[in-house]
Amino acid sequence: ECPQECFCPPSFPNALYCDNKGLKEIPPIPARIWYLYLQNNLIETLSEKPFVNATHLRWINLNKNKITNSGIESGVLSKLKRLLYLFLEDNELEEVPAPLPVGLEQLRLARNKISRIPEGVFSHLENLTMLDLHQNSLLDSALQSDTFQGLNNLMQLNIAKNSLKKMPLSIPANTLQLFLDNNSIEVIPENYFSAIPKVTFLRLNYNKLSDDGIPPNGFNVSSILDLQLSHNQLTKIPPINAHLEHLHLDHNKIKSVNGTQICPVSIALEEDYGYYGNIPRLRYLRLDGNEIQPPIPLDIMICFRLLQAVVI
């Protein structure tokens, strides 16, 4: 049953390893296979024929091939009813392939040429928890207000290394991790994060954020624990929430730090209540690559008593 181009490990009978074989076509996949490894080949097309018997597939890795949208036979992916993980990174896709298997949990499309997201392509993917679109060619116009509609259980959305100038519209409400590094975003809209009340990890490194582009309490959000704003154009530390644990502000234009001003609670109250009050939880603060001269101001240490590391 094992295709001669591939390796079928006796100790892992549900897996088929066809990676790094110089394949131009997908061989017939046996019915027993759950995990299919086809990365690092020269595959250009996805047709229905090799998958006729592969009704139990859970995982397909097609990273680093030559697959284009025109090379994907209509409906071939949606017929893989049990597929949970689909990896199509480092191919030549120009749009998100559709239709997709409704049971998908992870979809990885990084490092393609994607500039278009077909309408409704995600609308039935209620089980999807991770969507990776980083390093593509997405403009603001590609992300409409209903683009991510239906992704009710999405936890991680990665749109880093695209060509966005604005924060994307209508991020799914359950998103925990939002990665927007290496775009050209200039402005955070007022109350943007109220629509994603669970966001915990937020990465906006390598954008064009200035003080004017951030509302007064733009990042004063209790759900955010890890905030990364490195390599922007900030001249001061924006107001933060007492729940924040990691703050990356390296390589901005910050000249000085006033602990009393940036402290999310009153230092006087903190003195009164000590560890029993709502003391700031900041543990890691990165400020190198700015115009700040050591030493670290004492009021920083008085405010953020849980700090374990400050890079300056």
mmCIF file of C-alpha atoms in Angstrom:
data_model
loop_
_atom_site.group_PDB
_atom_site.id
_atom_site.type_symbol
_atom_site.label_atom_id
_atom_site.label_comp_id
_atom_site.label_asym_id
_atom_site.label_seq_id
_atom_site.Cartn_x
_atom_site.Cartn_y
_atom_site.Cartn_z
ATOM 1 C CA GLU A 1 0.000 0.000 0.000
ATOM 2 C CA CYS A 2 2.903 2.367 0.573
ATOM 3 C CA PRO A 3 3.615 4.515 -2.521
ATOM 4 C CA GLN A 4 7.123 3.685 -3.708
ATOM 5 C CA GLU A 5 8.169 7.372 -3.653
ATOM 6 C CA CYS A 6 7.295 7.662 0.041
ATOM 7 C CA PHE A 7 8.168 6.234 3.433
ATOM 8 C CA CYS A 8 5.642 4.471 5.660
ATOM 9 C CA PRO A 9 7.097 4.039 9.158
ATOM 10 C CA PRO A 10 5.990 0.677 10.664
ATOM 11 C CA SER A 11 5.761 2.297 14.104
ATOM 12 C CA PHE A 12 3.434 5.041 12.823
ATOM 13 C CA PRO A 13 1.026 3.311 10.409
ATOM 14 C CA ASN A 14 -1.268 6.352 10.036
ATOM 15 C CA ALA A 15 1.523 8.561 8.644
ATOM 16 C CA LEU A 16 2.894 8.877 5.113
ATOM 17 C CA TYR A 17 6.181 10.720 4.527
ATOM 18 C CA CYS A 18 6.620 11.974 0.954
ATOM 19 C CA ASP A 19 8.640 15.093 1.791
ATOM 20 C CA ASN A 20 11.875 16.133 0.061
ATOM 21 C CA LYS A 21 11.394 13.688 -2.831
ATOM 22 C CA GLY A 22 11.304 16.060 -5.817
ATOM 23 C CA LEU A 23 7.679 15.035 -6.484
ATOM 24 C CA LYS A 24 5.708 16.928 -9.120
ATOM 25 C CA GLU A 25 2.479 15.079 -8.403
ATOM 26 C CA ILE A 26 0.832 13.636 -5.314
ATOM 27 C CA PRO A 27 0.873 9.815 -5.294
ATOM 28 C CA PRO A 28 -2.285 7.807 -4.433
ATOM 29 C CA ILE A 29 -2.875 8.110 -0.679
ATOM 30 C CA PRO A 30 -3.853 4.879 1.132
ATOM 31 C CA ALA A 31 -7.114 4.831 3.107
ATOM 32 C CA ARG A 32 -5.375 4.291 6.472
ATOM 33 C CA ILE A 33 -3.440 7.587 6.341
ATOM 34 C CA TRP A 34 -4.243 10.373 8.818
ATOM 35 C CA TYR A 35 -1.019 12.396 8.573
ATOM 36 C CA LEU A 36 0.386 13.298 5.161
ATOM 37 C CA TYR A 37 3.768 15.001 4.724
ATOM 38 C CA LEU A 38 4.374 16.457 1.246
ATOM 39 C CA GLN A 39 6.534 19.490 2.045
ATOM 40 C CA ASN A 40 9.633 20.487 0.059
ATOM 41 C CA ASN A 41 8.598 19.127 -3.323
ATOM 42 C CA LEU A 42 7.743 20.561 -6.750
ATOM 43 C CA ILE A 43 3.998 19.899 -6.632
ATOM 44 C CA GLU A 44 1.971 22.309 -8.772
ATOM 45 C CA THR A 45 -1.526 20.817 -8.652
ATOM 46 C CA LEU A 46 -4.022 19.418 -6.167
ATOM 47 C CA SER A 47 -6.446 17.064 -7.878
ATOM 48 C CA GLU A 48 -9.125 14.774 -6.502
ATOM 49 C CA LYS A 49 -7.673 11.511 -7.815
ATOM 50 C CA PRO A 50 -4.875 10.893 -5.231
ATOM 51 C CA PHE A 51 -7.311 11.492 -2.352
ATOM 52 C CA VAL A 52 -10.153 9.186 -3.495
ATOM 53 C CA ASN A 53 -9.447 6.634 -0.739
ATOM 54 C CA ALA A 54 -7.985 9.078 1.796
ATOM 55 C CA THR A 55 -11.206 9.712 3.694
ATOM 56 C CA HIS A 56 -9.534 9.791 7.134
ATOM 57 C CA LEU A 57 -6.945 12.516 6.521
ATOM 58 C CA ARG A 58 -6.515 14.831 9.519
ATOM 59 C CA TRP A 59 -3.261 16.637 8.628
ATOM 60 C CA ILE A 60 -1.687 17.682 5.307
ATOM 61 C CA ASN A 61 1.641 19.504 5.062
ATOM 62 C CA LEU A 62 2.127 20.982 1.574
ATOM 63 C CA ASN A 63 4.602 23.712 2.566
ATOM 64 C CA LYS A 64 7.318 24.700 0.078
ATOM 65 C CA ASN A 65 5.781 23.539 -3.175
ATOM 66 C CA LYS A 66 4.674 25.328 -6.379
ATOM 67 C CA ILE A 67 0.915 25.286 -5.873
ATOM 68 C CA THR A 68 -1.153 28.023 -7.532
ATOM 69 C CA ASN A 69 -4.882 28.682 -7.239
ATOM 70 C CA SER A 70 -5.448 27.529 -10.802
ATOM 71 C CA GLY A 71 -3.697 24.267 -9.911
ATOM 72 C CA ILE A 72 -6.260 23.407 -7.218
ATOM 73 C CA GLU A 73 -9.118 21.344 -8.658
ATOM 74 C CA SER A 74 -12.527 22.731 -7.721
ATOM 75 C CA GLY A 75 -13.846 21.264 -4.477
ATOM 76 C CA VAL A 76 -10.846 19.019 -3.802
ATOM 77 C CA LEU A 77 -10.119 20.492 -0.368
ATOM 78 C CA SER A 78 -13.709 20.695 0.876
ATOM 79 C CA LYS A 79 -14.151 16.964 0.169
ATOM 80 C CA LEU A 80 -11.536 16.162 2.832
ATOM 81 C CA LYS A 81 -14.268 16.106 5.478
ATOM 82 C CA ARG A 82 -12.093 15.114 8.440
ATOM 83 C CA LEU A 83 -9.158 17.448 7.751
ATOM 84 C CA LEU A 84 -8.123 19.495 10.786
ATOM 85 C CA TYR A 85 -4.713 20.949 9.803
ATOM 86 C CA LEU A 86 -3.845 22.340 6.377
ATOM 87 C CA PHE A 87 -0.360 23.777 5.766
ATOM 88 C CA LEU A 88 0.176 25.590 2.450
ATOM 89 C CA GLU A 89 3.018 27.947 3.378
ATOM 90 C CA ASP A 90 5.670 28.976 0.828
ATOM 91 C CA ASN A 91 3.625 28.298 -2.291
ATOM 92 C CA GLU A 92 2.399 30.564 -5.094
ATOM 93 C CA LEU A 93 -1.191 31.223 -4.057
ATOM 94 C CA GLU A 94 -2.656 34.599 -4.979
ATOM 95 C CA GLU A 95 -5.838 34.205 -2.962
ATOM 96 C CA VAL A 96 -7.110 32.094 -0.076
ATOM 97 C CA PRO A 97 -8.209 28.766 -1.609
ATOM 98 C CA ALA A 98 -11.916 27.972 -1.488
ATOM 99 C CA PRO A 99 -13.983 26.107 -0.530
ATOM 100 C CA LEU A 100 -12.198 24.740 2.537
ATOM 101 C CA PRO A 101 -13.021 21.747 4.787
ATOM 102 C CA VAL A 102 -15.574 22.888 7.356
ATOM 103 C CA GLY A 103 -13.836 21.077 10.240
ATOM 104 C CA LEU A 104 -10.455 22.845 9.866
ATOM 105 C CA GLU A 105 -8.749 23.890 13.101
ATOM 106 C CA GLN A 106 -5.526 25.388 11.676
ATOM 107 C CA LEU A 107 -4.920 27.059 8.306
ATOM 108 C CA ARG A 108 -1.378 28.194 7.534
ATOM 109 C CA LEU A 109 -0.911 30.281 4.368
ATOM 110 C CA ALA A 110 2.208 32.293 5.205
ATOM 111 C CA ARG A 111 4.693 33.403 2.547
ATOM 112 C CA ASN A 112 2.485 33.186 -0.513
ATOM 113 C CA LYS A 113 1.369 36.011 -2.838
ATOM 114 C CA ILE A 114 -2.120 36.345 -1.417
ATOM 115 C CA SER A 115 -3.750 39.688 -2.170
ATOM 116 C CA ARG A 116 -7.384 38.566 -2.201
ATOM 117 C CA ILE A 117 -9.667 36.832 0.278
ATOM 118 C CA PRO A 118 -12.806 35.534 -1.481
ATOM 119 C CA GLU A 119 -16.095 36.583 0.084
ATOM 120 C CA GLY A 120 -17.394 34.067 2.601
ATOM 121 C CA VAL A 121 -14.340 31.806 2.415
ATOM 122 C CA PHE A 122 -14.163 31.574 6.232
ATOM 123 C CA SER A 123 -17.899 31.769 6.945
ATOM 124 C CA HIS A 124 -18.339 28.054 7.747
ATOM 125 C CA LEU A 125 -15.040 27.472 9.561
ATOM 126 C CA GLU A 126 -16.438 27.561 13.087
ATOM 127 C CA ASN A 127 -13.736 25.229 14.435
ATOM 128 C CA LEU A 128 -10.788 27.260 13.130
ATOM 129 C CA THR A 129 -8.569 28.369 16.016
ATOM 130 C CA MET A 130 -5.483 29.538 14.091
ATOM 131 C CA LEU A 131 -5.234 31.517 10.835
ATOM 132 C CA ASP A 132 -1.779 32.478 9.570
ATOM 133 C CA LEU A 133 -1.613 34.892 6.619
ATOM 134 C CA HIS A 134 1.712 36.532 7.388
ATOM 135 C CA GLN A 135 4.115 37.662 4.670
ATOM 136 C CA ASN A 136 1.607 37.979 1.842
ATOM 137 C CA SER A 137 0.409 40.937 -0.255
ATOM 138 C CA LEU A 138 -2.722 42.003 1.616
ATOM 139 C CA LEU A 139 -3.859 45.622 1.373
ATOM 140 C CA ASP A 140 -6.513 47.241 3.574
ATOM 141 C CA SER A 141 -9.051 46.748 0.779
ATOM 142 C CA ALA A 142 -8.669 42.963 1.059
ATOM 143 C CA LEU A 143 -10.007 42.980 4.632
ATOM 144 C CA GLN A 144 -13.688 43.888 4.581
ATOM 145 C CA SER A 145 -15.993 44.137 7.593
ATOM 146 C CA ASP A 146 -17.275 40.591 6.971
ATOM 147 C CA THR A 147 -13.983 38.940 5.917
ATOM 148 C CA PHE A 148 -13.538 37.047 9.193
ATOM 149 C CA GLN A 149 -17.234 36.451 9.787
ATOM 150 C CA GLY A 150 -17.944 32.947 11.045
ATOM 151 C CA LEU A 151 -14.591 32.423 12.768
ATOM 152 C CA ASN A 152 -16.275 32.207 16.146
ATOM 153 C CA ASN A 153 -13.530 30.180 17.836
ATOM 154 C CA LEU A 154 -10.455 31.827 16.327
ATOM 155 C CA MET A 155 -7.722 32.337 18.924
ATOM 156 C CA GLN A 156 -4.679 33.375 16.867
ATOM 157 C CA LEU A 157 -4.694 35.678 13.828
ATOM 158 C CA ASN A 158 -1.387 36.498 12.155
ATOM 159 C CA ILE A 159 -1.426 39.213 9.456
ATOM 160 C CA ALA A 160 2.159 40.380 9.987
ATOM 161 C CA LYS A 161 4.379 41.375 7.042
ATOM 162 C CA ASN A 162 1.635 42.565 4.713
ATOM 163 C CA SER A 163 0.840 46.058 3.371
ATOM 164 C CA LEU A 164 -1.792 47.247 5.834
ATOM 165 C CA LYS A 165 -2.070 50.945 6.717
ATOM 166 C CA LYS A 166 -5.061 50.548 9.023
ATOM 167 C CA MET A 167 -6.044 48.197 11.822
ATOM 168 C CA PRO A 168 -8.112 45.380 10.253
ATOM 169 C CA LEU A 169 -11.885 45.491 10.544
ATOM 170 C CA SER A 170 -14.036 43.095 12.548
ATOM 171 C CA ILE A 171 -11.458 40.833 14.167
ATOM 172 C CA PRO A 172 -13.292 37.787 15.648
ATOM 173 C CA ALA A 173 -14.380 38.512 19.215
ATOM 174 C CA ASN A 174 -12.643 35.494 20.787
ATOM 175 C CA THR A 175 -9.193 36.308 19.376
ATOM 176 C CA LEU A 176 -6.454 35.972 22.008
ATOM 177 C CA GLN A 177 -3.344 36.609 19.888
ATOM 178 C CA LEU A 178 -3.229 39.314 17.202
ATOM 179 C CA PHE A 179 -0.002 39.749 15.234
ATOM 180 C CA LEU A 180 0.294 42.831 12.988
ATOM 181 C CA ASP A 181 4.071 43.381 12.901
ATOM 182 C CA ASN A 182 5.787 44.788 9.808
ATOM 183 C CA ASN A 183 2.908 46.681 8.274
ATOM 184 C CA SER A 184 2.467 50.467 7.867
ATOM 185 C CA ILE A 185 -0.215 51.050 10.496
ATOM 186 C CA GLU A 186 -0.366 54.647 11.723
ATOM 187 C CA VAL A 187 -3.530 54.864 13.834
ATOM 188 C CA ILE A 188 -5.321 52.806 16.493
ATOM 189 C CA PRO A 189 -9.047 53.687 16.265
ATOM 190 C CA GLU A 190 -10.859 54.783 19.434
ATOM 191 C CA ASN A 191 -12.185 51.809 21.434
ATOM 192 C CA TYR A 192 -10.740 49.368 18.881
ATOM 193 C CA PHE A 193 -10.086 46.647 21.452
ATOM 194 C CA SER A 194 -13.563 46.714 22.988
ATOM 195 C CA ALA A 195 -14.664 44.514 20.068
ATOM 196 C CA ILE A 196 -11.991 41.908 20.929
ATOM 197 C CA PRO A 197 -12.322 41.801 24.725
ATOM 198 C CA LYS A 198 -10.152 38.681 25.166
ATOM 199 C CA VAL A 199 -7.051 39.840 23.277
ATOM 200 C CA THR A 200 -4.038 38.923 25.412
ATOM 201 C CA PHE A 201 -1.002 39.093 23.101
ATOM 202 C CA LEU A 202 -0.768 42.094 20.771
ATOM 203 C CA ARG A 203 2.179 42.626 18.416
ATOM 204 C CA LEU A 204 2.525 45.888 16.472
ATOM 205 C CA ASN A 205 6.305 45.996 16.052
ATOM 206 C CA TYR A 206 7.724 47.667 12.922
ATOM 207 C CA ASN A 207 4.770 49.919 12.086
ATOM 208 C CA LYS A 208 4.376 53.713 11.864
ATOM 209 C CA LEU A 209 2.620 54.451 15.142
ATOM 210 C CA SER A 210 3.184 57.910 16.624
ATOM 211 C CA ASP A 211 1.811 59.480 19.799
ATOM 212 C CA ASP A 212 -0.944 61.176 17.777
ATOM 213 C CA GLY A 213 -2.068 57.849 16.334
ATOM 214 C CA ILE A 214 -2.911 56.339 19.715
ATOM 215 C CA PRO A 215 -6.102 57.394 21.586
ATOM 216 C CA PRO A 216 -5.593 58.521 25.216
ATOM 217 C CA ASN A 217 -6.427 55.069 26.609
ATOM 218 C CA GLY A 218 -5.894 53.052 23.447
ATOM 219 C CA PHE A 219 -3.771 50.388 25.154
ATOM 220 C CA ASN A 220 -5.273 50.714 28.624
ATOM 221 C CA VAL A 221 -7.007 47.371 28.160
ATOM 222 C CA SER A 222 -7.280 44.899 31.029
ATOM 223 C CA SER A 223 -7.090 41.773 28.843
ATOM 224 C CA ILE A 224 -3.702 42.643 27.263
ATOM 225 C CA LEU A 225 -0.823 40.941 29.066
ATOM 226 C CA ASP A 226 1.870 41.209 26.371
ATOM 227 C CA LEU A 227 2.130 44.434 24.316
ATOM 228 C CA GLN A 228 4.819 44.836 21.663
ATOM 229 C CA LEU A 229 5.323 48.282 20.090
ATOM 230 C CA SER A 230 9.006 48.066 19.130
ATOM 231 C CA HIS A 231 10.351 49.975 16.103
ATOM 232 C CA ASN A 232 7.630 52.626 15.880
ATOM 233 C CA GLN A 233 7.743 56.436 16.234
ATOM 234 C CA LEU A 234 6.561 56.950 19.811
ATOM 235 C CA THR A 235 8.115 59.732 21.912
ATOM 236 C CA LYS A 236 6.409 58.738 25.164
ATOM 237 C CA ILE A 237 5.052 55.636 26.843
ATOM 238 C CA PRO A 238 1.304 55.316 26.202
ATOM 239 C CA PRO A 239 -1.030 54.720 29.177
ATOM 240 C CA ILE A 240 -1.097 51.042 30.116
ATOM 241 C CA ASN A 241 -3.284 48.843 32.281
ATOM 242 C CA ALA A 242 -2.289 47.444 35.666
ATOM 243 C CA HIS A 243 -2.725 43.894 34.290
ATOM 244 C CA LEU A 244 -0.011 44.292 31.625
ATOM 245 C CA GLU A 245 2.962 41.952 32.245
ATOM 246 C CA HIS A 246 5.309 42.482 29.253
ATOM 247 C CA LEU A 247 5.882 45.797 27.445
ATOM 248 C CA HIS A 248 8.228 46.150 24.457
ATOM 249 C CA LEU A 249 8.976 49.770 23.470
ATOM 250 C CA ASP A 250 12.520 49.447 22.167
ATOM 251 C CA HIS A 251 13.647 51.431 19.111
ATOM 252 C CA ASN A 252 11.191 54.284 19.315
ATOM 253 C CA LYS A 253 11.973 57.990 19.971
ATOM 254 C CA ILE A 254 11.325 58.078 23.712
ATOM 255 C CA LYS A 255 13.595 60.572 25.503
ATOM 256 C CA SER A 256 12.564 60.195 29.127
ATOM 257 C CA VAL A 257 10.454 58.051 31.432
ATOM 258 C CA ASN A 258 8.390 59.379 34.318
ATOM 259 C CA GLY A 259 7.247 56.519 36.538
ATOM 260 C CA THR A 260 4.630 58.608 38.317
ATOM 261 C CA GLN A 261 2.982 59.576 35.013
ATOM 262 C CA ILE A 262 2.946 56.112 33.461
ATOM 263 C CA CYS A 263 2.021 54.226 36.637
ATOM 264 C CA PRO A 264 -1.456 52.731 36.023
ATOM 265 C CA VAL A 265 -2.399 53.188 39.698
ATOM 266 C CA SER A 266 -1.688 55.957 42.158
ATOM 267 C CA ILE A 267 1.673 55.346 43.804
ATOM 268 C CA ALA A 268 0.209 56.740 47.032
ATOM 269 C CA LEU A 269 -2.580 54.142 46.966
ATOM 270 C CA GLU A 270 -0.063 51.446 46.171
ATOM 271 C CA GLU A 271 1.907 52.407 49.285
ATOM 272 C CA ASP A 272 -1.276 52.028 51.346
ATOM 273 C CA TYR A 273 -2.478 48.711 49.968
ATOM 274 C CA GLY A 274 0.835 47.041 49.053
ATOM 275 C CA TYR A 275 0.518 43.537 47.683
ATOM 276 C CA TYR A 276 -3.127 43.332 48.685
ATOM 277 C CA GLY A 277 -4.201 46.061 46.315
ATOM 278 C CA ASN A 278 -4.315 46.151 42.530
ATOM 279 C CA ILE A 279 -0.581 46.694 42.117
ATOM 280 C CA PRO A 280 0.756 46.816 38.554
ATOM 281 C CA ARG A 281 1.797 43.389 37.258
ATOM 282 C CA LEU A 282 4.483 44.554 34.830
ATOM 283 C CA ARG A 283 7.388 42.093 34.926
ATOM 284 C CA TYR A 284 9.355 42.945 31.784
ATOM 285 C CA LEU A 285 10.032 46.398 30.298
ATOM 286 C CA ARG A 286 12.155 46.935 27.208
ATOM 287 C CA LEU A 287 13.273 50.493 26.378
ATOM 288 C CA ASP A 288 16.621 50.072 24.571
ATOM 289 C CA GLY A 289 17.155 51.830 21.245
ATOM 290 C CA ASN A 290 15.485 55.031 22.478
ATOM 291 C CA GLU A 291 17.064 58.264 23.697
ATOM 292 C CA ILE A 292 16.790 57.429 27.404
ATOM 293 C CA GLN A 293 19.847 57.794 29.578
ATOM 294 C CA PRO A 294 20.367 55.485 32.578
ATOM 295 C CA PRO A 295 19.861 55.173 35.480
ATOM 296 C CA ILE A 296 16.304 53.879 35.648
ATOM 297 C CA PRO A 297 14.130 56.426 37.528
ATOM 298 C CA LEU A 298 13.358 55.325 41.060
ATOM 299 C CA ASP A 299 9.641 55.954 40.643
ATOM 300 C CA ILE A 300 9.574 53.223 37.961
ATOM 301 C CA MET A 301 10.742 50.721 40.568
ATOM 302 C CA ILE A 302 8.331 52.085 43.177
ATOM 303 C CA CYS A 303 5.372 51.727 40.822
ATOM 304 C CA PHE A 304 6.218 48.416 39.148
ATOM 305 C CA ARG A 305 7.250 46.328 42.130
ATOM 306 C CA LEU A 306 7.035 43.025 40.275
ATOM 307 C CA LEU A 307 9.538 44.069 37.583
ATOM 308 C CA GLN A 308 12.080 41.326 36.962
ATOM 309 C CA ALA A 309 13.898 42.852 33.972
ATOM 310 C CA VAL A 310 14.312 46.331 32.501
ATOM 311 C CA VAL A 311 16.309 46.725 29.278
ATOM 312 C CA ILE A 312 17.434 50.322 28.759
#
